[in-house]
C-alpha positions as semicolon CSV with decimal commas, in nm:
position;residue;x (nm);y (nm);z (nm)
1;X;-2,691;1,367;0,266
2;X;-2,388;1,461;0,111
3;X;-2,550;1,764;-0,037
4;X;-2,763;1,528;-0,253
5;X;-3,166;1,573;-0,215
6;X;-3,334;1,231;-0,135
7;X;-3,606;1,126;-0,389
8;X;-3,878;0,939;-0,326
9;X;-3,907;0,583;-0,429
10;X;-4,170;0,685;-0,669
11;X;-3,952;0,876;-0,833
12;X;-3,697;0,643;-0,872
13;X;-3,941;0,389;-1,015
14;X;-4,030;0,656;-1,282
15;X;-3,600;0,701;-1,343
16;X;-3,608;0,334;-1,372
17;X;-3,834;0,287;-1,612
18;X;-3,727;0,587;-1,814
19;X;-3,400;0,430;-1,833
20;X;-3,526;0,075;-1,953
21;X;-3,747;0,261;-2,198
22;X;-3,449;0,423;-2,328
23;X;-3,296;0,111;-2,426
24;X;-3,556;0,064;-2,635
25;X;-3,567;0,408;-2,805
26;X;-3,331;0,504;-3,136
27;X;-2,965;0,656;-3,066
28;X;-3,007;0,926;-3,305
29;X;-3,268;1,083;-3,181
30;X;-3,156;1,446;-2,952
31;X;-3,420;1,394;-2,728
32;X;-3,259;1,074;-2,642
33;X;-2,907;1,213;-2,600
34;X;-3,090;1,447;-2,359
35;X;-3,225;1,206;-2,152
36;X;-2,901;1,045;-2,115
37;X;-2,757;1,384;-1,945
38;X;-3,053;1,429;-1,747
39;X;-3,041;1,056;-1,594
40;X;-2,641;1,076;-1,509
41;X;-2,733;1,409;-1,315
42;X;-3,040;1,239;-1,151
43;X;-2,834;0,930;-1,081
44;X;-2,608;1,115;-0,844
45;X;-2,896;1,290;-0,649
46;X;-3,079;0,934;-0,554
47;X;-3,067;0,800;-0,205
48;X;-3,073;0,458;-0,228
49;X;-3,177;0,140;-0,092
50;X;-3,114;-0,247;-0,117
51;X;-3,400;-0,245;-0,343
52;X;-3,332;0,036;-0,546
53;X;-2,993;-0,110;-0,625
54;X;-3,109;-0,455;-0,737
55;X;-3,282;-0,231;-1,003
56;X;-2,928;-0,050;-1,118
57;X;-2,730;-0,380;-1,090
58;X;-2,873;-0,497;-1,430
59;X;-2,716;-0,249;-1,575
60;X;-2,407;-0,344;-1,515
61;X;-2,425;-0,670;-1,743
62;X;-2,146;-0,673;-2,050
63;X;-2,470;-0,720;-2,258
64;X;-2,593;-0,356;-2,168
65;X;-2,517;-0,080;-2,401
66;X;-2,204;0,107;-2,351
67;X;-2,406;0,434;-2,295
68;X;-2,610;0,310;-1,991
69;X;-2,377;0,067;-1,842
70;X;-2,142;0,445;-1,830
71;X;-2,424;0,580;-1,679
72;X;-2,480;0,261;-1,387
73;X;-2,107;0,254;-1,326
74;X;-2,050;0,593;-1,263
75;X;-2,352;0,604;-1,029
76;X;-2,220;0,273;-0,853
77;X;-1,865;0,413;-0,825
78;X;-1,996;0,730;-0,635
79;X;-2,183;0,535;-0,392
80;X;-1,849;0,403;-0,308
81;X;-1,755;0,753;-0,183
82;X;-1,972;0,728;0,132
83;X;-1,950;0,464;0,419
84;X;-2,322;0,409;0,378
85;X;-2,297;0,319;0,033
86;X;-2,005;0,102;0,058
87;X;-2,182;-0,080;0,335
88;X;-2,453;-0,094;0,079
89;X;-2,247;-0,213;-0,209
90;X;-2,068;-0,438;0,035
91;X;-2,390;-0,611;0,170
92;X;-2,459;-0,884;-0,096
93;X;-2,196;-1,072;-0,308
94;X;-2,410;-0,995;-0,642
95;X;-2,317;-0,617;-0,595
96;X;-1,933;-0,701;-0,554
97;X;-1,948;-0,950;-0,856
98;X;-2,133;-0,700;-1,071
99;X;-1,824;-0,434;-1,048
100;X;-1,583;-0,674;-1,065
101;X;-1,693;-0,820;-1,379
102;X;-1,658;-0,439;-1,530
103;X;-1,274;-0,469;-1,530
104;X;-1,194;-0,598;-1,837
105;X;-1,524;-0,449;-2,003
106;X;-1,437;-0,345;-2,401
107;X;-1,471;-0,030;-2,323
108;X;-1,157;0,095;-2,134
109;X;-1,333;0,397;-1,951
110;X;-1,592;0,139;-1,804
111;X;-1,323;-0,057;-1,678
112;X;-1,172;0,223;-1,529
113;X;-1,459;0,340;-1,335
114;X;-1,490;-0,042;-1,214
115;X;-1,107;-0,027;-1,066
116;X;-1,180;0,311;-0,881
117;X;-1,499;0,179;-0,742
118;X;-1,346;-0,156;-0,607
119;X;-1,033;0,048;-0,467
120;X;-1,256;0,255;-0,311
121;X;-1,451;-0,036;-0,146
122;X;-1,119;-0,221;-0,048
123;X;-0,995;0,056;0,183
124;X;-1,260;-0,130;0,405
125;X;-1,049;-0,435;0,519
126;X;-1,371;-0,620;0,574
127;X;-1,430;-0,588;0,200
128;X;-1,101;-0,750;0,108
129;X;-1,200;-1,119;0,196
130;X;-1,512;-1,101;0,041
131;X;-1,351;-0,967;-0,302
132;X;-1,144;-1,255;-0,295
133;X;-1,418;-1,530;-0,267
134;X;-1,653;-1,441;-0,519
135;X;-1,789;-1,774;-0,688
136;X;-1,788;-1,561;-1,045
137;X;-1,453;-1,429;-0,996
138;X;-1,215;-1,729;-0,799
139;X;-0,918;-1,645;-1,009
140;X;-0,937;-1,249;-0,942
141;X;-0,568;-1,229;-0,805
142;X;-0,457;-1,428;-1,086
143;X;-0,580;-1,201;-1,332
144;X;-0,515;-0,877;-1,168
145;X;-0,132;-0,995;-1,143
146;X;-0,101;-1,086;-1,522
147;X;-0,256;-0,781;-1,606
148;X;-0,040;-0,629;-1,388
149;X;0,267;-0,792;-1,561
150;X;0,187;-0,726;-1,861
151;X;0,385;-0,411;-2,048
152;X;0,100;-0,299;-2,263
153;X;-0,193;-0,298;-2,001
154;X;-0,323;0,034;-2,002
155;X;-0,503;0,045;-1,641
156;X;-0,198;-0,127;-1,460
157;X;-0,184;0,137;-1,232
158;X;-0,532;0,089;-1,123
159;X;-0,459;-0,261;-1,102
160;X;-0,135;-0,215;-0,863
161;X;-0,400;-0,007;-0,665
162;X;-0,639;-0,259;-0,610
163;X;-0,374;-0,535;-0,528
164;X;-0,216;-0,298;-0,282
165;X;-0,581;-0,272;-0,111
166;X;-0,628;-0,655;-0,124
167;X;-0,298;-0,762;0,033
168;X;-0,343;-0,540;0,333
169;X;-0,544;-0,782;0,553
170;X;-0,316;-1,067;0,666
171;X;-0,527;-1,336;0,574
172;X;-0,515;-1,178;0,223
173;X;-0,224;-1,126;0,163
174;X;-0,121;-1,505;0,293
175;X;-0,371;-1,627;0,043
176;X;-0,160;-1,380;-0,227
177;X;0,138;-1,534;-0,114
178;X;0,036;-1,913;-0,203
179;X;-0,132;-1,827;-0,514
180;X;0,225;-1,639;-0,626
181;X;0,402;-1,939;-0,524
182;X;0,180;-2,159;-0,688
183;X;0,224;-2,024;-1,050
184;X;0,583;-1,928;-0,987
185;X;0,655;-1,959;-1,306
186;X;0,419;-1,678;-1,465
187;X;0,335;-1,502;-1,154
188;X;0,633;-1,529;-0,933
189;X;0,793;-1,314;-0,690
190;X;1,042;-1,273;-0,936
191;X;0,819;-1,155;-1,209
192;X;0,717;-0,897;-0,979
193;X;1,048;-0,759;-0,874
194;X;1,122;-0,774;-1,243
195;X;0,825;-0,534;-1,320
196;X;0,875;-0,322;-0,994
197;X;1,253;-0,278;-1,078
198;X;1,242;-0,235;-1,416
199;X;1,218;0,174;-1,525
200;X;0,988;0,180;-1,815
201;X;0,857;-0,170;-1,781
202;X;0,492;-0,039;-1,909
203;X;0,505;0,326;-2,058
204;X;0,120;0,389;-2,004
205;X;0,173;0,281;-1,625
206;X;0,397;0,407;-1,324
207;X;0,316;0,099;-1,092
208;X;0,437;0,270;-0,832
209;X;0,156;0,116;-0,606
210;X;0,363;-0,249;-0,653
211;X;0,558;-0,115;-0,312
212;X;0,299;-0,107;-0,086
213;X;0,199;-0,428;-0,278
214;X;0,514;-0,558;-0,211
215;X;0,530;-0,415;0,156
216;X;0,200;-0,598;0,264
217;X;0,317;-0,931;0,111
218;X;0,628;-0,920;0,342
219;X;0,385;-0,937;0,643
220;X;0,377;-1,369;0,551
221;X;0,719;-1,489;0,637
222;X;0,784;-1,670;0,272
223;X;0,764;-1,345;0,156
224;X;1,018;-1,217;0,373
225;X;1,229;-1,540;0,305
226;X;1,202;-1,477;-0,087
227;X;1,315;-1,088;-0,034
228;X;1,637;-1,197;0,212
229;X;1,711;-1,518;-0,015
230;X;2,091;-1,439;0,038
231;X;2,143;-1,596;-0,357
232;X;1,862;-1,378;-0,534
233;X;2,017;-1,019;-0,491
234;X;1,637;-0,886;-0,433
235;X;1,675;-0,682;-0,141
236;X;1,996;-0,529;-0,302
237;X;1,756;-0,455;-0,611
238;X;1,498;-0,232;-0,360
239;X;1,764;-0,079;-0,197
240;X;1,796;0,270;-0,449
241;X;1,412;0,343;-0,383
242;X;1,447;0,447;-0,011
243;X;1,554;0,776;-0,212
244;X;1,343;0,794;-0,507
245;X;1,259;1,109;-0,547
246;X;0,965;1,051;-0,834
247;X;0,726;0,865;-0,603
248;X;0,644;0,885;-0,239
249;X;0,391;0,573;-0,288
250;X;0,720;0,381;-0,389
251;X;0,951;0,522;-0,154
252;X;0,710;0,446;0,131
253;X;0,642;0,100;0,029
254;X;0,983;-0,038;0,006
255;X;1,111;0,188;0,306
256;X;0,809;-0,057;0,513
257;X;0,910;-0,357;0,311
258;X;1,260;-0,328;0,518
259;X;1,159;-0,245;0,785
260;X;0,917;-0,583;0,760
261;X;1,223;-0,750;0,685
262;X;1,453;-0,628;0,948
263;X;1,256;-0,816;1,224
264;X;1,432;-1,150;1,090
265;X;1,738;-1,110;1,326
266;X;1,902;-1,373;1,207
267;X;1,984;-1,203;0,884
268;X;2,147;-0,910;1,043
269;X;2,456;-0,997;0,997
270;X;2,410;-1,042;0,659
271;X;2,199;-0,749;0,565
272;X;2,484;-0,523;0,758
273;X;2,744;-0,732;0,547
274;X;2,912;-0,553;0,189
275;X;2,704;-0,787;0,038
276;X;2,395;-0,573;0,109
277;X;2,486;-0,251;0,312
278;X;2,147;-0,174;0,413
279;X;2,292;0,038;0,680
280;X;2,389;0,385;0,469
281;X;2,066;0,352;0,267
282;X;1,847;0,352;0,588
283;X;2,061;0,634;0,714
284;X;2,114;0,854;0,414
285;X;1,716;0,973;0,374
286;X;1,769;1,062;0,773
287;X;2,055;1,280;0,736
288;X;2,107;1,693;0,668
289;X;2,365;1,910;0,562
290;X;2,549;1,906;0,875
291;X;2,886;1,914;0,863
292;X;3,124;1,708;1,104
293;X;3,507;1,712;1,224
294;X;3,727;1,493;1,005
295;X;3,691;1,163;1,314
296;X;3,352;1,173;1,298
297;X;3,338;1,181;0,918
298;X;3,565;0,920;0,869
299;X;3,379;0,683;1,090
300;X;3,083;0,709;0,914
301;X;2,983;0,508;0,613
302;X;3,120;0,620;0,326
303;X;2,798;0,720;0,155
304;X;2,751;0,957;0,430
305;X;3,053;1,126;0,456
306;X;3,108;1,485;0,364
307;X;2,737;1,575;0,202
308;X;2,653;1,845;0,015
309;X;2,535;2,154;0,125
310;X;2,244;2,132;-0,043
311;X;2,141;1,749;0,122
312;X;1,775;1,715;0,217
313;X;1,636;1,492;0,456
314;X;1,344;1,271;0,344
315;X;1,015;1,510;0,374
316;X;0,766;1,255;0,464
317;X;0,755;1,196;0,870
318;X;0,621;0,863;0,872
319;X;0,905;0,729;0,658
320;X;1,124;0,870;0,844
321;X;0,953;0,682;1,167
322;X;1,021;0,354;0,958
323;X;1,383;0,444;0,871
324;X;1,465;0,480;1,235
325;X;1,245;0,120;1,356
326;X;1,429;-0,044;1,097
327;X;1,755;0,073;1,236
328;X;1,597;0,002;1,590
329;X;1,571;-0,347;1,479
330;X;1,910;-0,366;1,354
331;X;2,007;-0,308;1,758
332;X;1,862;-0,604;1,830
333;X;2,177;-0,832;1,865
334;X;2,516;-0,736;1,977
335;X;2,661;-0,770;1,699
336;X;2,405;-0,517;1,548
337;X;2,492;-0,251;1,848
338;X;2,858;-0,279;1,780
339;X;2,833;-0,254;1,415
340;X;2,638;0,100;1,439
341;X;2,839;0,199;1,704
342;X;3,141;0,169;1,501
343;X;2,989;0,327;1,186
344;X;2,891;0,642;1,373
345;X;2,511;0,616;1,347
346;X;2,456;0,773;1,652
347;X;2,574;1,165;1,496
348;X;2,304;1,108;1,235
349;X;2,004;1,032;1,456
350;X;2,124;1,339;1,685
351;X;2,152;1,559;1,412
352;X;1,831;1,416;1,271
353;X;1,700;1,483;1,653
354;X;1,793;1,824;1,689
355;X;1,627;1,919;1,319
356;X;1,314;1,725;1,389
357;X;0,958;1,879;1,491
358;X;0,738;1,581;1,476
359;X;0,711;1,421;1,786
360;X;0,674;1,059;1,638
361;X;1,010;1,079;1,477
362;X;1,170;1,261;1,804
363;X;1,044;0,968;1,981
364;X;1,158;0,712;1,755
365;X;1,471;0,850;1,724
366;X;1,536;0,916;2,121
367;X;1,474;0,556;2,180
368;X;1,744;0,440;1,915
369;X;2,003;0,653;2,040
370;X;1,915;0,548;2,420
371;X;2,056;0,216;2,304
372;X;2,380;0,341;2,157
373;X;2,500;0,545;2,361
374;X;2,370;0,357;2,683
375;X;2,537;0,067;2,887
376;X;2,517;-0,287;2,706
377;X;2,290;-0,521;2,885
378;X;2,437;-0,853;3,068
379;X;2,548;-1,093;2,849
380;X;2,233;-1,349;2,900
381;X;2,029;-1,009;2,754
382;X;2,258;-0,979;2,452
383;X;1,982;-1,048;2,221
384;X;1,681;-0,795;2,340
385;X;1,418;-0,942;2,139
386;X;1,509;-1,278;2,346
387;X;1,481;-1,103;2,675
388;X;1,154;-1,182;2,869
389;X;0,953;-0,881;3,010
390;X;0,728;-0,908;3,339
391;X;0,334;-0,974;3,285
392;X;0,259;-0,690;3,476
393;X;0,487;-0,499;3,283
394;X;0,393;-0,615;2,936
395;X;0,018;-0,579;3,025
396;X;0,098;-0,180;3,085
397;X;0,283;-0,175;2,767
398;X;-0,021;-0,340;2,557
399;X;-0,226;-0,072;2,751
400;X;-0,019;0,231;2,620
401;X;-0,029;0,072;2,297
402;X;-0,410;0,056;2,230
403;X;-0,422;0,418;2,381
404;X;-0,170;0,535;2,101
405;X;-0,383;0,358;1,832
406;X;-0,716;0,457;1,931
407;X;-0,597;0,849;1,939
408;X;-0,433;0,785;1,596
409;X;-0,738;0,647;1,438
410;X;-0,760;0,520;1,058
411;X;-0,527;0,675;0,806
412;X;-0,728;0,691;0,452
413;X;-0,611;0,789;0,116
414;X;-0,737;1,116;-0,026
């Protein structure tokens, strides 16, 4: 299994007895230091069963000695690197409770390993609701968000990563939004946006994973309503991050957030108005150094006119796709289509199409271009989202979507 040799249950029991004996021996002995080192290596080699894991879990208690606790959490974290290990650790709440109980351990290296273990475990969507329903951690969400909002938290980045994973499943995102709304005085959306948008808010953390966390929250209508509050100046604060060079994680999270918000058709006119001016922020990352004649340039938004010869496009294909999909959503209404045509969005997409090598980006680009250069639909079909699709055609589209999803597989962080 993953290059480790499997040891017998008898050997494992010997290991556990040795570990328990170690607790009773003087710390100053050189032989004990050697034993700790040996045990650290051996724990990485064991093939665990539930019964065996049950014997390790007690060492994750706050009452355990720090060096022994460190060995135990390092081993458990190692288990999260395999699907078998993750399945085992998620099979009983007591295992998750033991790891979650170390998130605020007095020894920071142990807390960091606990965060790492839970981040790995929550890569599996089925784990997230279990973690949010632990009887010994009923306020886990509040604890994590308060920790992230504390400018002195040393493991805030790890907490952001855990929040990002936990908020991915729709039901979990809904639960988080409910918590945020309930405790808006201390943990509200306003606070999260402040933390995210304040450069250097926490000198010890980058907080980039708040981007995907915000994206996941905007699966829920109430979160989108907050972002799109016309009196809140929220979305305007997020727009600069579509071209944030320091972090692809932050950039990807905000582009995905904007894409989610672009599904709110009733807000399109406002999003395209000077109050928000969304379109240049979507097109500029897609634009290259190409030169246009004066007539074409004058039609473009000011931000896209006469770009430098060194101008580069968004380097990540998946982000380019999301930018184009957001533009696609803005084509849903006649007013949106007319605005994009007036602002000459077509030539930016045309040059992108000529430059692009990625098939998914090319396909997304062609979908929008076909709308911009095609004839306007009949008046009764002016809003493309209100057009009824015949059942047989819808079934074919659903089938094609399922095939594409199966072919794509799941994306996992390395």
